[in-house]
Short mmCIF file of C-alpha atoms in Angstrom, two decimals:
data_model
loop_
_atom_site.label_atom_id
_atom_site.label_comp_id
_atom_site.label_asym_id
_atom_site.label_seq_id
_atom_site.Cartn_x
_atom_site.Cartn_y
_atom_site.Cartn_z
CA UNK A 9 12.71 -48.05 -147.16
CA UNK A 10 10.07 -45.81 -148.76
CA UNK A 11 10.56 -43.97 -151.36
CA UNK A 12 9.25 -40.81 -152.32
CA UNK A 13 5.23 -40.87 -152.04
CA UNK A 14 2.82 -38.58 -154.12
CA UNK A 15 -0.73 -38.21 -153.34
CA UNK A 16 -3.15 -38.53 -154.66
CA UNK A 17 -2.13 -40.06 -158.13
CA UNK A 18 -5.36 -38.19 -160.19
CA UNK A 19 -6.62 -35.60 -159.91
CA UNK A 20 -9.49 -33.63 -162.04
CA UNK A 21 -10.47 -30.06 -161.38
CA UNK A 22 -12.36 -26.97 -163.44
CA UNK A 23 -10.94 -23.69 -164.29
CA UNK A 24 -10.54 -21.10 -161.10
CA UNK A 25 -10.64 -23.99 -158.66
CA UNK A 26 -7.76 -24.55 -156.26
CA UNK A 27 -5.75 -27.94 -155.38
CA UNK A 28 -3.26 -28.89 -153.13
CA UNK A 29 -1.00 -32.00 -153.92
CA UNK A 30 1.25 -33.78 -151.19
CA UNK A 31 4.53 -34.88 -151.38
CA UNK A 32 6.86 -36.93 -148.90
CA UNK A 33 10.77 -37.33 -149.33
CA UNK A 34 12.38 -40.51 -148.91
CA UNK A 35 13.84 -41.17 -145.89
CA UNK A 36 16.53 -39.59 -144.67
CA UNK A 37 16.09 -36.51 -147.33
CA UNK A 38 15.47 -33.21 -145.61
CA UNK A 39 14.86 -31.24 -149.12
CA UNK A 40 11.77 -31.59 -151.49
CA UNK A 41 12.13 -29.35 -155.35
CA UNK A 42 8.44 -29.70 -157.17
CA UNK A 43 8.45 -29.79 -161.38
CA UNK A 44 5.71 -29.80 -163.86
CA UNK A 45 5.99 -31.58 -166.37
CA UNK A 46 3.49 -30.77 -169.78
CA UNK A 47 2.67 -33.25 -171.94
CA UNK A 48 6.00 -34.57 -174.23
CA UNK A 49 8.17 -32.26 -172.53
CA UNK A 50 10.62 -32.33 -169.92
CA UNK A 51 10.12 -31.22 -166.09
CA UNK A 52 10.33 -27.70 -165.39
CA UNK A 53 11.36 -26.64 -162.01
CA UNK A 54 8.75 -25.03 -159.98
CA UNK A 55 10.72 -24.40 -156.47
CA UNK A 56 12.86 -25.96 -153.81
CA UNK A 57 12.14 -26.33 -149.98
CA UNK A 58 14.56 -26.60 -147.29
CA UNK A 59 14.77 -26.14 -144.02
CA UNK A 60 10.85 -25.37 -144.42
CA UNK A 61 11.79 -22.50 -146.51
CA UNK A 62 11.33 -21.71 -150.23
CA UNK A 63 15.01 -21.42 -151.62
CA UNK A 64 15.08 -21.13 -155.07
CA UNK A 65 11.94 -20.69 -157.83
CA UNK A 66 11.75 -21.33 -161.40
CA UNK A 67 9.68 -18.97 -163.62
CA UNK A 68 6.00 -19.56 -162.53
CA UNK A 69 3.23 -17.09 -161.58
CA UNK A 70 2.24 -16.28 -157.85
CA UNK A 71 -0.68 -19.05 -158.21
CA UNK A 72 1.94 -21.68 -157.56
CA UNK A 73 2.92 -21.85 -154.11
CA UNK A 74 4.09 -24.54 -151.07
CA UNK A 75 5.16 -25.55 -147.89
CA UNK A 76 7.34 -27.63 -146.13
CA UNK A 77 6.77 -29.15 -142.93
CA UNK A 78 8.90 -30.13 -139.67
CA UNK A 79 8.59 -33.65 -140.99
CA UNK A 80 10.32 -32.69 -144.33
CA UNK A 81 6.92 -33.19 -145.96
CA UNK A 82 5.55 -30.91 -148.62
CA UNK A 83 2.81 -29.21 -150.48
CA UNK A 84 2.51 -27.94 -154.08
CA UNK A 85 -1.09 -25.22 -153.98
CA UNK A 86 -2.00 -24.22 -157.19
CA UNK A 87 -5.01 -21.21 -157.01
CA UNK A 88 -6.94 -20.05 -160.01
CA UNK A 89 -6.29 -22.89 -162.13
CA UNK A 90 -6.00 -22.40 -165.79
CA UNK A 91 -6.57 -25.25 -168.58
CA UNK A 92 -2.71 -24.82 -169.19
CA UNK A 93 -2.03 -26.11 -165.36
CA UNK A 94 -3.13 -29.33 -166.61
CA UNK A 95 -0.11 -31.24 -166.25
CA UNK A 96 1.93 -34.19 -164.20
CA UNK A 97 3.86 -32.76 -161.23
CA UNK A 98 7.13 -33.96 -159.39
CA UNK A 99 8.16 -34.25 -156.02
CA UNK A 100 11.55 -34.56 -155.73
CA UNK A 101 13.54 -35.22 -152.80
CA UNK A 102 17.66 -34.54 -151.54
CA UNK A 103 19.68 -33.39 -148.80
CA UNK A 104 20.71 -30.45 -147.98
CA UNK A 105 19.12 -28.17 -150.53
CA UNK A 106 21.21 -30.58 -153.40
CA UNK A 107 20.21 -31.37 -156.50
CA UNK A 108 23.08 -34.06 -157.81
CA UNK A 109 20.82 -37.29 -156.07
CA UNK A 110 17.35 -36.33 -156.58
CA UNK A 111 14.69 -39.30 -156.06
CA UNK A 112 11.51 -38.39 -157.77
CA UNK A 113 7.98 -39.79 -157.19
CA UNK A 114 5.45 -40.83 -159.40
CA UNK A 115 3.44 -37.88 -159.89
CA UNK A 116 0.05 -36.24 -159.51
CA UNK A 117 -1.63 -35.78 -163.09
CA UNK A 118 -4.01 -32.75 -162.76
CA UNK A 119 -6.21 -32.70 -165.36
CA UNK A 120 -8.00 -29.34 -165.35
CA UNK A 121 -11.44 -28.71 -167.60
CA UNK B 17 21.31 -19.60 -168.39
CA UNK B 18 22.39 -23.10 -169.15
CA UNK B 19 19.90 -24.96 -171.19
CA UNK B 20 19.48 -28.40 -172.36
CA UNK B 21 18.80 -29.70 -176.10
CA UNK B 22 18.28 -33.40 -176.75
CA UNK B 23 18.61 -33.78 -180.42
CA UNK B 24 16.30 -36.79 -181.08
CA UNK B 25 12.48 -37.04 -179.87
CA UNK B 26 12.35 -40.14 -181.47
CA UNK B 27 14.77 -43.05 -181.41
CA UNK B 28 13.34 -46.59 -182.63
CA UNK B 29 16.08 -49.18 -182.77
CA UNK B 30 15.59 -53.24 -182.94
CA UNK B 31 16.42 -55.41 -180.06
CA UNK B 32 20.28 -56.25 -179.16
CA UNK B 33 21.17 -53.23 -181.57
CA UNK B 34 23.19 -50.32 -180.47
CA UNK B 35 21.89 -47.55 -179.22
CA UNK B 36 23.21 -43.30 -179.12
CA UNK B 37 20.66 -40.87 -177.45
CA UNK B 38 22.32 -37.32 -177.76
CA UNK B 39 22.36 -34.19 -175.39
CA UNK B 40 23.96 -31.00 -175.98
CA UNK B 41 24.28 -28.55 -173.48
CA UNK B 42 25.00 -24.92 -172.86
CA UNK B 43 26.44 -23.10 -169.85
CA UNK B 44 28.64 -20.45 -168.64
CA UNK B 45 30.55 -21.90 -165.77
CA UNK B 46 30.97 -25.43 -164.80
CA UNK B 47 28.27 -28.10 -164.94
CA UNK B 48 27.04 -31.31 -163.80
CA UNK B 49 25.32 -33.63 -166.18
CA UNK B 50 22.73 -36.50 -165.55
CA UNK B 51 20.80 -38.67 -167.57
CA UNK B 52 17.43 -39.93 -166.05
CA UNK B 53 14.79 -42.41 -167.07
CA UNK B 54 11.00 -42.51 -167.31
CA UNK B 55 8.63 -45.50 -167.75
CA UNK B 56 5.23 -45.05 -168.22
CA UNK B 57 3.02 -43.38 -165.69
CA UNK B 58 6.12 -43.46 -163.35
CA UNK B 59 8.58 -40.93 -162.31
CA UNK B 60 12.04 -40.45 -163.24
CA UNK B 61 14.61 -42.60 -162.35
CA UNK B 62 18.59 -41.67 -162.10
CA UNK B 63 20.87 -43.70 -164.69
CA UNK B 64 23.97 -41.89 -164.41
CA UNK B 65 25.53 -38.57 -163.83
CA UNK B 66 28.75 -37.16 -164.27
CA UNK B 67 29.80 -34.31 -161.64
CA UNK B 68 33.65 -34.54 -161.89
CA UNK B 69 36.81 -36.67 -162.94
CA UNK B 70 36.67 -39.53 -165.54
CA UNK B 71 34.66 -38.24 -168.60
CA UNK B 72 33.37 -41.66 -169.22
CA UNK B 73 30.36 -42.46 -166.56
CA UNK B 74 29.17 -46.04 -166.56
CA UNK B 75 25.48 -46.47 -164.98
CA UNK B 76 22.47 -48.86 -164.32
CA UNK B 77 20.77 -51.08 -166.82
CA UNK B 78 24.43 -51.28 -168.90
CA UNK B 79 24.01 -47.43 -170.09
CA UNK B 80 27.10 -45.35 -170.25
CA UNK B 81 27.72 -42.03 -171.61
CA UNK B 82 30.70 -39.45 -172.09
CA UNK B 83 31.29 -35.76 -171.43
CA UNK B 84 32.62 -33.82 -173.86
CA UNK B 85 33.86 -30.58 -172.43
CA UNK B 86 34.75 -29.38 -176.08
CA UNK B 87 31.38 -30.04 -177.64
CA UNK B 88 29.17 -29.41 -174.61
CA UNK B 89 27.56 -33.04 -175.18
CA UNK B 90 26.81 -35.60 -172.73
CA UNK B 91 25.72 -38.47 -175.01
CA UNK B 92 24.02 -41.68 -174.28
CA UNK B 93 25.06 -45.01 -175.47
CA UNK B 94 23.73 -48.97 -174.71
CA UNK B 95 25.50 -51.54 -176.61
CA UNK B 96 22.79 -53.97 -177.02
CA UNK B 97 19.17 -52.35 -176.14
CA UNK B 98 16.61 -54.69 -175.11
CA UNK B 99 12.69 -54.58 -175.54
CA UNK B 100 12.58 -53.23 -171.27
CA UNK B 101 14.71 -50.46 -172.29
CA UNK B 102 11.43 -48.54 -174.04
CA UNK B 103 11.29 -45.55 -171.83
CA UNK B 104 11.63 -41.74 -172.03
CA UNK B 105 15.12 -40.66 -171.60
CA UNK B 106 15.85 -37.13 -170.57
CA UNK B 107 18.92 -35.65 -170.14
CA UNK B 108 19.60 -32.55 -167.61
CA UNK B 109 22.15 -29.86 -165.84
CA UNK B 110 23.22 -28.34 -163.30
CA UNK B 111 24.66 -25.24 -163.16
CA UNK B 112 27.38 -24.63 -160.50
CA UNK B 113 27.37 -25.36 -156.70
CA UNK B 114 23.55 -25.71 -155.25
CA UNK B 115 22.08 -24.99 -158.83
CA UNK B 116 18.70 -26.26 -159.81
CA UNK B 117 17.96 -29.05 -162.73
CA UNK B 118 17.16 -28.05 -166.30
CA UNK B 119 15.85 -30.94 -168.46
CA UNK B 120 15.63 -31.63 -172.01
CA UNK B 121 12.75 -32.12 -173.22
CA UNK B 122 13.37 -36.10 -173.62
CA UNK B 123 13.82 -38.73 -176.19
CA UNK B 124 11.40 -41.53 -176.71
CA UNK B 125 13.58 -44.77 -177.21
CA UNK B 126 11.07 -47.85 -178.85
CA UNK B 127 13.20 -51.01 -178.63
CA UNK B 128 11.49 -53.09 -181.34
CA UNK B 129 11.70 -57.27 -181.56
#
């Protein structure tokens, strides 16, 4: 049973660019929440898909945005990157829209010059 | 808002020692509690939550830890840590039905021989 899968792993980009990082919930999870997580901090909630809908968003700019797919997949697009984007980010997965058994993935670290 | 506060970044305890990480939380209205685990260049992994009934919440890897309504903790304890258990530990919350995941910012345990 596969768990949640983040691609790709690394990631380097320059200031103003724009990237797109992939997520896909375990099986059987129809609901995929993104974080960032800055260097010795904890995750910070970015937003929640379900039902291929944005539900809920934490407190970051327009720049951030995503998309869920029929297949439950999803992807984080960050435009206009900033030096401060530089980060690792989260895909999390659930049912329902739920957040009491997330499964996270490894991460993308975006490294941004 | 609730927010999280983990009250040690830095933990460093010898081998078969006990162990206390501690979380305090703040909230309004009713809350679930979870304690997850990071190793390096991995995501986070669940080792226990508490969402209702017995305060004391028994989880993987021999951790345990207890709600206190009172004191708006949810503290971490191991008995006897071992060298493996060098991770990140970060505690979070829910707030209320369908409510989103705030972390702490973590604690770094070092389990030393």
């Amino acid at each position: 049973d596969a768990g949640v899968t983040q691609s790709p792993t690394h990631l380097i980009k320059t200031r103003g660019q724009q990237v797109t990082l992939r997520c896909s919930p375990k099986s059987g999870h129809d609901t995929v929440s993104w974080y960032q997580q800055a260097l010795g901090q904890g995750p910070q909630f970015i937003f929640q898909y379900y039902e291929e809908e944005e539900r809920q968003r934490g407190n970051f700019p327009d720049r951030f945005s995503g998309h869920q797919f029929p297949n439950y997949s999803s992807e984080l697009n960050v435009n206009a990157l900033l030096l401060g984007d530089s980060a690792l980010y989260l895909c999390a997965s659930s049912t329902r829209g739920r957040d009491e058994k997330l499964f996270f993935g490894s991460g993308t670290q975006l490294s941004v010059l | 808002a609730q927010s999280v506060t983990q009250l040690d970044s830095q933990v460093p305890v010898f081998e078969e020692a006990p162990v206390e990480l501690r979380c305090n939380y703040s909230s309004s209205v009713s809350v679930y509690l979870f304690w997850y685990v990071q190793y390096p260049n991995q995501g986070l992994q669940l080792l226990l939550k508490y969402l209702s009934g017995s305060t004391l919440v028994k989880g993987i890897n021999g951790f345990e830890a207890e709600f206190n309504k009172s004191q708006t903790s949810f503290h971490l304890r191991k008995p006897s840590v071992h060298i493996s258990d060098t991770a990140e530990y970060f505690c979070a919350v829910i707030e209320g039905f369908a409510g989103k995941s705030t972390f702490g910012d973590g604690t770094t345990l070092t389990v030393k021989p």
